[in-house]
Coordinates of C-alpha atoms in Angstrom, one line a residue:
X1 CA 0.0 0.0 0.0
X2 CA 1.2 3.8 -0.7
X3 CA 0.0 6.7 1.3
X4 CA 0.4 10.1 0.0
X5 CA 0.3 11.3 3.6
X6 CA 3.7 9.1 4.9
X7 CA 5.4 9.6 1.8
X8 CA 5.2 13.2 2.4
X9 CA 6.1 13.1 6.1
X10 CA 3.3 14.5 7.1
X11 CA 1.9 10.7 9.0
X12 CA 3.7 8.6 10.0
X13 CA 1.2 6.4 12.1
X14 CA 1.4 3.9 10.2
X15 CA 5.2 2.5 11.0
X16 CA 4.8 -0.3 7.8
X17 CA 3.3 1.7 5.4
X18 CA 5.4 1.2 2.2
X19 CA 6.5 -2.4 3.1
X20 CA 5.6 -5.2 0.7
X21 CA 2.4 -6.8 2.8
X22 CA 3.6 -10.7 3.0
X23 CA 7.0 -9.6 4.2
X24 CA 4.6 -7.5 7.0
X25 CA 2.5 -10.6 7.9
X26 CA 5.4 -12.7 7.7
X27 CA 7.5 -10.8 10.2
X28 CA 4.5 -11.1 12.8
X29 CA 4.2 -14.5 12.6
X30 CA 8.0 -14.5 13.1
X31 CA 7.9 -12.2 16.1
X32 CA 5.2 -13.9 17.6
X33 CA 6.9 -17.2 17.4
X34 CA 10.4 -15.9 18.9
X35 CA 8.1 -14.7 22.1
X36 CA 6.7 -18.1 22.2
X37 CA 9.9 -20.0 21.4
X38 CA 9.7 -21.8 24.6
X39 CA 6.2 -23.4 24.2
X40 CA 7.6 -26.7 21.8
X41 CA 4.1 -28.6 21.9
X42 CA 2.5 -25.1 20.4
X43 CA 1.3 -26.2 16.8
X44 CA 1.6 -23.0 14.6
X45 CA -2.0 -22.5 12.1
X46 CA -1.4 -20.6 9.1
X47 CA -1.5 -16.8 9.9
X48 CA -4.8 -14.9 8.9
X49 CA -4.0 -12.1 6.4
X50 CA -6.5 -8.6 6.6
X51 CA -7.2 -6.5 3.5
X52 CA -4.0 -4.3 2.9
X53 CA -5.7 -1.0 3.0
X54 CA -9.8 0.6 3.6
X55 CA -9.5 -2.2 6.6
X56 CA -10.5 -0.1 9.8
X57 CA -13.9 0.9 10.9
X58 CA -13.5 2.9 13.1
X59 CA -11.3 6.6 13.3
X60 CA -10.5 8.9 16.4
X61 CA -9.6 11.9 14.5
X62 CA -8.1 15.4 16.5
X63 CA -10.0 18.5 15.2
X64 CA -8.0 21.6 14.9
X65 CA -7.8 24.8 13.1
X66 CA -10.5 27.3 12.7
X67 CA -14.3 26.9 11.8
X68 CA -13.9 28.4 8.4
X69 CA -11.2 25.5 7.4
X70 CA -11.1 22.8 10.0
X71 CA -8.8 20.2 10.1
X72 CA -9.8 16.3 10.6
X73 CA -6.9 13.9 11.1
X74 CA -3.9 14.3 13.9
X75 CA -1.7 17.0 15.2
X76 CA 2.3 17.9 14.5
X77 CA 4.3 18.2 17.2
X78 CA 3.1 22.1 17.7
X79 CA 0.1 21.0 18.1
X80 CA -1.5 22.1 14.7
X81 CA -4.0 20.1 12.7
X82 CA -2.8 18.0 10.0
X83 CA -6.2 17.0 7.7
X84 CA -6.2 13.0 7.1
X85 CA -9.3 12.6 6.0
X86 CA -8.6 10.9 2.7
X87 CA -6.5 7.8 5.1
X88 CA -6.5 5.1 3.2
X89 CA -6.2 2.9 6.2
X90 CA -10.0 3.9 6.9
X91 CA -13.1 2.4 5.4
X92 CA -14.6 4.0 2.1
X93 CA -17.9 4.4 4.3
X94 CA -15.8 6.6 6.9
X95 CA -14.1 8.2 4.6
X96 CA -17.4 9.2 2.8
X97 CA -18.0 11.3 6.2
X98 CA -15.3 13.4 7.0
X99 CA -15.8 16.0 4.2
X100 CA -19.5 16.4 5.6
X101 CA -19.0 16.7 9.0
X102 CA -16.3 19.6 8.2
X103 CA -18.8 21.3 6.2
X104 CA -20.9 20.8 9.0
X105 CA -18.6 21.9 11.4
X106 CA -17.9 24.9 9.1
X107 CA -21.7 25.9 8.4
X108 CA -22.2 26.1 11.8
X109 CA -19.6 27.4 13.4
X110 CA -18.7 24.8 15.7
X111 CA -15.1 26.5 16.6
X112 CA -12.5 23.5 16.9
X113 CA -10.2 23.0 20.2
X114 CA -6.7 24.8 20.3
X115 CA -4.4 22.3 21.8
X116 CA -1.9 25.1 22.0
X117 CA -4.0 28.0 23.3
X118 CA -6.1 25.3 25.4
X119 CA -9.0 27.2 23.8
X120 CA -12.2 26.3 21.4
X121 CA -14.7 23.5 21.7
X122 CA -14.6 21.1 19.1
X123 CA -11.7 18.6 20.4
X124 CA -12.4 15.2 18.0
X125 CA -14.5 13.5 16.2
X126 CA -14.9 9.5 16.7
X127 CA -16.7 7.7 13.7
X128 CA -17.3 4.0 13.2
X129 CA -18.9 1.4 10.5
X130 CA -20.6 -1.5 10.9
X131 CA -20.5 -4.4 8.4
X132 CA -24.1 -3.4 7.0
X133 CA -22.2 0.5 6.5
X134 CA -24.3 2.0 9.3
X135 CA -22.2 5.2 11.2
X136 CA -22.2 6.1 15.0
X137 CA -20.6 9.6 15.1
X138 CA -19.1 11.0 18.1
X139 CA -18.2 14.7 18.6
X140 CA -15.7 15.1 21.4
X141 CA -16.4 18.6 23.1
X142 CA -15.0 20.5 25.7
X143 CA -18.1 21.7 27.3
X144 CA -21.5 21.9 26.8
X145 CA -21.5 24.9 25.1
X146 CA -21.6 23.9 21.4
X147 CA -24.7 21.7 22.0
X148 CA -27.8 23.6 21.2
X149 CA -26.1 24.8 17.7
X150 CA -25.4 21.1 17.4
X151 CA -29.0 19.8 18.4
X152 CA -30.9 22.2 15.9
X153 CA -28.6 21.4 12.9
X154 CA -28.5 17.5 13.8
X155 CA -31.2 17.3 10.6
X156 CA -29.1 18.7 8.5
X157 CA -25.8 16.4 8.6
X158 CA -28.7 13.5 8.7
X159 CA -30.3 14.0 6.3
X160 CA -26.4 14.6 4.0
X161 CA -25.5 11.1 5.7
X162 CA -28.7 8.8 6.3
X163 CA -25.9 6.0 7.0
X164 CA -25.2 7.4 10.6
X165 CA -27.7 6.5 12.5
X166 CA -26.1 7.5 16.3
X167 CA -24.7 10.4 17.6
X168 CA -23.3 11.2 20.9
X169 CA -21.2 14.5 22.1
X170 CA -19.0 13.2 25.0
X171 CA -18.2 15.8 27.2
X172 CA -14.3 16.3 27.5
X173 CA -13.4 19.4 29.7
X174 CA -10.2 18.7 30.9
X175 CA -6.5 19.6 29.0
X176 CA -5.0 16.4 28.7
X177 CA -3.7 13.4 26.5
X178 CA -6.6 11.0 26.3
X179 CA -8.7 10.8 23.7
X180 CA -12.7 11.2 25.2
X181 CA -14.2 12.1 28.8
X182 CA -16.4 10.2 31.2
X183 CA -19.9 12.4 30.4
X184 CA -22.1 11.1 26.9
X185 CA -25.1 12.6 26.1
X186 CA -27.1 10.9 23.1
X187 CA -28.5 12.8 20.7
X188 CA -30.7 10.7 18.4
X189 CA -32.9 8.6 19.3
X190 CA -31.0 5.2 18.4
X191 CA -28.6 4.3 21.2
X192 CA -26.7 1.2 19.4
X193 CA -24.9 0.8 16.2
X194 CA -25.7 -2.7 15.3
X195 CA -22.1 -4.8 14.3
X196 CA -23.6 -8.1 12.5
X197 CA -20.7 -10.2 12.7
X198 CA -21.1 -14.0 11.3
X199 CA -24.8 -13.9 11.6
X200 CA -24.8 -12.9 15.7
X201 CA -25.9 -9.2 15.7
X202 CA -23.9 -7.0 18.4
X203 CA -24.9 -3.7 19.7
X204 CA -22.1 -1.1 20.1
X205 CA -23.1 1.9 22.2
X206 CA -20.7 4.8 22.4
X207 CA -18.7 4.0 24.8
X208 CA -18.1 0.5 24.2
X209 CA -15.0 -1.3 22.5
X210 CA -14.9 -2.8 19.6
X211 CA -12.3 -4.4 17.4
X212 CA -11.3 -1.9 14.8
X213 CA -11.3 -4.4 11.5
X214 CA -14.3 -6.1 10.8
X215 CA -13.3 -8.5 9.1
X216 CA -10.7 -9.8 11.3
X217 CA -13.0 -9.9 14.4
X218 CA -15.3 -11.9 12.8
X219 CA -12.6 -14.4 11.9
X220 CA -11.5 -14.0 15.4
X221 CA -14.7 -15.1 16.6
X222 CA -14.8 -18.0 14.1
X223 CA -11.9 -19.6 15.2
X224 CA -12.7 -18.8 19.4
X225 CA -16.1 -20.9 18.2
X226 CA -14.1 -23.8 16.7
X227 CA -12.3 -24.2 19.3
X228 CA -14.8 -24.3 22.0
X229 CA -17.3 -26.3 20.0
X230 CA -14.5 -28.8 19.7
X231 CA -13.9 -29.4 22.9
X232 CA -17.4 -29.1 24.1
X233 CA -17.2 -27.7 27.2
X234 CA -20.6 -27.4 29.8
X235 CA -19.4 -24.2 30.8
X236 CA -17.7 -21.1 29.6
X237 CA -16.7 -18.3 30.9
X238 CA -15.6 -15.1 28.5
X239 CA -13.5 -12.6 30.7
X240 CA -13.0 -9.3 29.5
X241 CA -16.3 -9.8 27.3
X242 CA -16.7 -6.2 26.2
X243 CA -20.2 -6.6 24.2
X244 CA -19.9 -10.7 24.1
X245 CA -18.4 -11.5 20.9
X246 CA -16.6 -14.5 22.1
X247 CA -19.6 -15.5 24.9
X248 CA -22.4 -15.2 22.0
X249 CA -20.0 -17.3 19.2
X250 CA -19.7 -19.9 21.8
X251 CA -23.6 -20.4 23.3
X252 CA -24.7 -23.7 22.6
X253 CA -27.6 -25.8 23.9
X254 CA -26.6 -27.8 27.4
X255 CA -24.0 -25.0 27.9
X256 CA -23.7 -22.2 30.5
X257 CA -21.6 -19.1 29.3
X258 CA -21.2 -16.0 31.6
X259 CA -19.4 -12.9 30.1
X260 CA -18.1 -10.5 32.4
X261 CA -16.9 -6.9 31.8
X262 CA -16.4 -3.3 33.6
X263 CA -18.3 -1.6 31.6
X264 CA -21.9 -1.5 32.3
X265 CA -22.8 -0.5 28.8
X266 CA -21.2 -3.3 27.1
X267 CA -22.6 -5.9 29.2
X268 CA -26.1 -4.0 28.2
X269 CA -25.6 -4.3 24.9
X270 CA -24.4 -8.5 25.0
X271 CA -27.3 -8.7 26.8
X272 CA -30.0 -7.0 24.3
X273 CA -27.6 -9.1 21.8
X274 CA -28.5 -12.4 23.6
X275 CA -32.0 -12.3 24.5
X276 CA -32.8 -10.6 20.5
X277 CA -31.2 -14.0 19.5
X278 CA -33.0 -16.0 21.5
X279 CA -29.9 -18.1 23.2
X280 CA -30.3 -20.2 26.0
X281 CA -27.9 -20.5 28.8
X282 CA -25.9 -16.9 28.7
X283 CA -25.4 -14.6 31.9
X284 CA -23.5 -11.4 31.4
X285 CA -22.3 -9.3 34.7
X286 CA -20.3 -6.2 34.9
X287 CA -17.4 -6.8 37.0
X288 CA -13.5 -7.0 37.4
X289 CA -12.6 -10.0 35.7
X290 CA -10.2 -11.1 38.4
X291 CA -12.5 -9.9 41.2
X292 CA -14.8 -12.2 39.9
X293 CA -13.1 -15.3 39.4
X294 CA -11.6 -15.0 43.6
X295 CA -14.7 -14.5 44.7
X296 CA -16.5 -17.7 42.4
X297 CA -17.5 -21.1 44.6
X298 CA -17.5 -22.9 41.2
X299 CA -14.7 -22.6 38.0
X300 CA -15.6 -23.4 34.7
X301 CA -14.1 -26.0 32.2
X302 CA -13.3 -23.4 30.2
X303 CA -11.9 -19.7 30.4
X304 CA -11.8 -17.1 27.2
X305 CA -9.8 -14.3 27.8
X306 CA -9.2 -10.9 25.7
X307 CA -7.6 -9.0 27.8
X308 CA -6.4 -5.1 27.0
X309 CA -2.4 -4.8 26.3
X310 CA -1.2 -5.3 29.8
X311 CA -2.8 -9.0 29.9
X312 CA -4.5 -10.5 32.7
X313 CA -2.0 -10.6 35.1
X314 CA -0.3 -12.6 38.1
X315 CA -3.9 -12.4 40.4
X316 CA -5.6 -14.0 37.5
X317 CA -2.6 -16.3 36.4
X318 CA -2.8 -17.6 40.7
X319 CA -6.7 -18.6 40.2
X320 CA -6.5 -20.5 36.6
X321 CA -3.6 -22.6 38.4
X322 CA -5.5 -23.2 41.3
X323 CA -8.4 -23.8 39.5
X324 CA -10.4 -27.0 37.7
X325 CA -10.2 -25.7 34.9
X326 CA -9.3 -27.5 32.0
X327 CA -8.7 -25.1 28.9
X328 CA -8.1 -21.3 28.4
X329 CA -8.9 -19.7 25.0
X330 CA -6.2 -16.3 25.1
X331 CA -7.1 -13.8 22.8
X332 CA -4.1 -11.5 23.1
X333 CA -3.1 -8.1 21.3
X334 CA 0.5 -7.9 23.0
X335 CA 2.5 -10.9 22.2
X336 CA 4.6 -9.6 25.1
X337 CA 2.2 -9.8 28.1
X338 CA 0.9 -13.3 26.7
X339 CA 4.6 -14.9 27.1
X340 CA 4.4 -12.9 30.4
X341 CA 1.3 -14.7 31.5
X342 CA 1.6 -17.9 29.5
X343 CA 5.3 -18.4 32.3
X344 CA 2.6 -17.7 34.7
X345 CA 1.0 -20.3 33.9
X346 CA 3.1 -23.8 34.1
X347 CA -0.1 -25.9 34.4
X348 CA -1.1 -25.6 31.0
X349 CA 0.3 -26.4 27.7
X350 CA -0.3 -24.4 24.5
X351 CA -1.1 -26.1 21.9
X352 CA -2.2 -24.2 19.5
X353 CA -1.5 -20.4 18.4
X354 CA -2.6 -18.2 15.5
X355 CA -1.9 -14.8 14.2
X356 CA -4.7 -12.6 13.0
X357 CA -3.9 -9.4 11.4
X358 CA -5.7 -6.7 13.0
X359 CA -3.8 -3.8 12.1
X360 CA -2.3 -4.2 8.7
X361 CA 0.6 -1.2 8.3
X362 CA 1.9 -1.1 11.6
X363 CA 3.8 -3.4 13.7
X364 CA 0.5 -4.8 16.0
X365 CA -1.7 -7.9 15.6
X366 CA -3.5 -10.1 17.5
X367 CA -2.9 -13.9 18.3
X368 CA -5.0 -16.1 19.8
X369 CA -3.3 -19.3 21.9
X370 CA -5.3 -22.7 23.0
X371 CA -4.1 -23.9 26.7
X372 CA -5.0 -27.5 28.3
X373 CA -4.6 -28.2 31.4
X374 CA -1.4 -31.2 31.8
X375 CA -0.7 -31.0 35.3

């Protein structure tokens, strides 16, 4: 893939960009397999390849210069706007939104934030696709200030983009480097964008995570299914759920899943997910994931885990050795932590692994190991 934007200097977000794409996947799998050099039983499945470019469906872009000619993309090191908002790492579909919402924000005024001068409103703008090319739009602001100009002219951008179908201003007041604030307030009267993904239809609300290619979660979830439906467990638990991709792929009838996550909202939405498709056996809780594993009478005979970059952790790596169960199913986006927590864990075996390419372009990806029990 070539991107005007790195060839120029002007992005560099993309560490890979340039380099021939097999010799990218290639040098994951490599990676991945020095990291786990010390698990010899591990059998290595071929490594799934994403699309090279138009992959991600979901952008966090920084809005910056002035109301007349806003930027949407990232800043430079001063802390002006560069305007990415022809990325070819980004879907067509979100793509096909950026020019409106800057006309939008330029119609109306909607004066974007000055990192440098710590003044204006507008901070970012968070847009994401589903596989059916619906949009949830986010507008990051600093206070409430912007909102009425925002809720009278909501028709407008609409009625330009009839594909978004939610959007949210999160409420952002404080000056400092992360990306949204605690506060959303919804603005249209849908509350979910609906993420169909092999057939099971997820609901992501504004605040919820979601895997940021498509395509590669749903072949995530395929093989997290093939797994568990080969080993058939009675029970399952997915830790780390977020809106129950893994927990709804592996519901099947005789079996008990329970999904647990921190954030209330995604456990709301794997829940409207479960009872819409009608699936028998599924409990979803918002919780710590360790907390709620110490503080179980009973352990499953089989664990799912997708935990965030710094893994699951010693706590967590203590109860699945002291535990009955008899399989783990790690989802992991930081080879690192996994060998971490995988030394952690001498009890168990992997013996399988596979790398999936999540982010195409830059030097991340995801892997998913299968651990039985030997000792």
């Amino acid at each position: 893939m070539q991107c005007s934007y790195f060839d120029a200097g002007r992005c560099r977000s993309c560490t890979l960009m340039g380099s021939p794409y097999a010799e990218q996947l290639a040098g994951k799998q490599s990676h991945c397999q020095a990291l786990l050099s010390d698990h010899t039983a591990l059998e290595w499945l071929a490594p799934v390849a994403s699309q090279e470019s138009a992959f991600r469906n979901k952008a966090k872009m920084v809005v910056s210069g002035t109301a007349q000619n806003p930027t949407i993309g990232i800043l430079d090191a001063d802390g002006h706007g560069i305007d990415l908002r022809k990325c070819g790492v980004c879907s067509p579909g979100l793509r096909a939104v950026f020019p409106v919402v800057a006309r939008f924000i330029r119609r109306n005024r909607l004066t974007p934030y000055e990192v440098p001068r710590r003044s204006g409103e507008l901070k970012h703008i968070i847009v994401t696709e589903s596989p059916d090319g619906e949009v949830m739009l986010r507008l990051v602001l600093r206070t409430e200030q912007l909102l009425p100009r925002i809720r009278k002219h909501l028709p407008e951008l609409l009625a330009e983009l009839p594909q978004v179908k939610v959007v949210s201003a999160n409420l952002h007041p404080e000056h400092k480097a992360v990306l949204e604030g605690d506060r959303e307030i919804l603005l249209t009267e849908q509350s979910t964008l609906n993420m169909r993904v092999n057939g099971i239809n997820l609901h992501l609300r504004p605040q919820s995570f979601f895997q940021t290619n498509s395509e590669m979660a749903a072949a995530l979830y395929r093989q997290g299914r093939e797994w568990v439906n080969e080993l058939a467990p009675a029970s399952v638990w997915d830790l780390y759920c977020g809106v129950g991709g893994f927990a709804l792929h592996s519901a099947a009838p005789g079996r008990t899943v329970t999904g647990i996550e921190t954030s209330s909202e995604a456990i709301a939405s794997a829940r409207l997910s479960s009872d819409e498709a009608r699936l028998q056996g599924m409990e979803f809780e918002a919780g710590d994931a360790t907390a709620f594993a110490l503080a179980a009478e009973q352990s499953p005979e089989l664990v799912i885990v997708n935990p965030p970059r710094r893994g699951i952790g010693k706590e967590l790596c203590g109860w699945l050795e002291a535990s009955d169960v008899r399989h783990v199913v790690y989802s992991s986006c930081n080879a690192q932590s996994l060998a971490r927590d995988l030394a952690a864990l001498p009890s168990f075996t992997a013996r399988r692994a596979r790398v999936l390419d999540m982010f195409p372009q830059t030097t991340h990806y995801e892997v998913m190991v299968l651990l039985e029990r030997t000792v």
